[in-house]
């Protein structure tokens, strides 16, 4: 018997848009909204992230403290148009997961064709045109999130899948897109975006479970010494 599938390719007019009211990390969802089977499936998938190749390099994920069905993540982009970006995002699992896919929402403002400028919703459709609950898993979703920031994926994005139509002009003028992507990267690294929990980009999205803390020079030196790390200035390349 074939596994059921969920079509993610319908137009925005014909399918309900994900709600921007994603539960905050401090919210507790009633038990009836997260049945035991769903919680078990999500728990097993989180445990599986420890296996080699499951969690993408440069990505850190943790369940929120108040709700197992909400995962908070940070993605450090290492190359491409968005190199050096530090992007916070969230996965919210539906009560009937894995029959339906999770909602992916970026909390950090980022200029990207697949990310809505209104609420940060990320479009899974280009990779999961049909969601197959017996085949697709969360590590597949995480790898697609990472791949979507690479050139080959950006080249293949169709205008119909874009939640940010302005960003689609990448296909018309690469230099203009590159400049806006670089600006987006720089803003994501700013002190206000990293350390300010009341940053405007977080409005209505709840708090994030992964916190960054600014360290003074002496604190950083002590931490490096404790971990046995060298200062960048002391590293020599043969």
XYZ file of C-alpha atoms in Angstrom, residues 40-118:
79
model
C 7.526 9.760 20.409
C 8.193 10.302 16.693
C 9.663 13.756 17.331
C 11.804 12.474 20.221
C 13.235 9.680 18.090
C 14.044 12.061 15.266
C 15.828 14.427 17.617
C 17.852 11.540 19.060
C 18.774 10.479 15.507
C 20.438 13.852 14.838
C 23.502 12.581 16.711
C 24.272 10.168 13.882
C 26.943 11.184 11.409
C 25.588 13.298 8.577
C 22.131 13.764 10.065
C 22.555 17.251 11.490
C 24.149 19.511 8.858
C 27.513 21.089 9.652
C 27.155 24.609 10.973
C 23.682 23.954 12.357
C 22.679 23.604 16.015
C 19.240 22.408 17.099
C 17.498 22.044 20.453
C 13.894 21.447 21.554
C 12.414 24.449 23.335
C 12.120 24.155 27.098
C 8.336 24.442 27.113
C 7.257 22.305 24.164
C 8.838 19.246 22.553
C 7.031 20.045 19.306
C 8.937 23.306 18.890
C 12.641 23.123 18.014
C 14.910 26.167 17.939
C 17.972 26.222 15.709
C 20.881 28.393 14.618
C 22.517 28.122 11.215
C 26.048 29.479 10.633
C 26.414 29.945 6.869
C 29.979 29.253 5.750
C 29.966 30.060 2.038
C 28.086 31.598 -0.846
C 26.078 34.817 -1.063
C 25.081 34.540 2.612
C 28.548 33.662 3.963
C 29.045 34.509 7.650
C 25.308 34.869 8.301
C 24.093 33.756 11.726
C 20.468 32.766 11.283
C 18.009 31.747 13.966
C 15.070 29.643 12.852
C 12.376 27.417 14.329
C 10.647 24.163 13.443
C 7.089 23.683 14.688
C 5.619 20.204 14.398
C 1.888 19.717 13.747
C -0.077 17.538 16.206
C -0.330 14.796 13.570
C 3.365 14.703 12.600
C 4.737 12.837 10.642
C 1.602 12.809 8.501
C 2.151 16.514 7.840
C 5.501 18.332 7.612
C 6.792 20.810 10.186
C 6.575 24.560 9.663
C 9.973 26.211 9.287
C 10.144 29.866 10.312
C 13.195 32.139 10.325
C 13.356 34.455 13.317
C 16.332 36.365 11.920
C 15.425 38.747 9.104
C 16.953 37.385 5.905
C 16.519 38.403 2.259
C 15.862 35.085 0.502
C 13.413 34.021 -2.241
C 11.918 31.199 -0.156
C 11.522 33.200 3.063
C 8.524 35.444 3.681
C 9.428 38.991 4.700
C 6.191 39.170 6.701
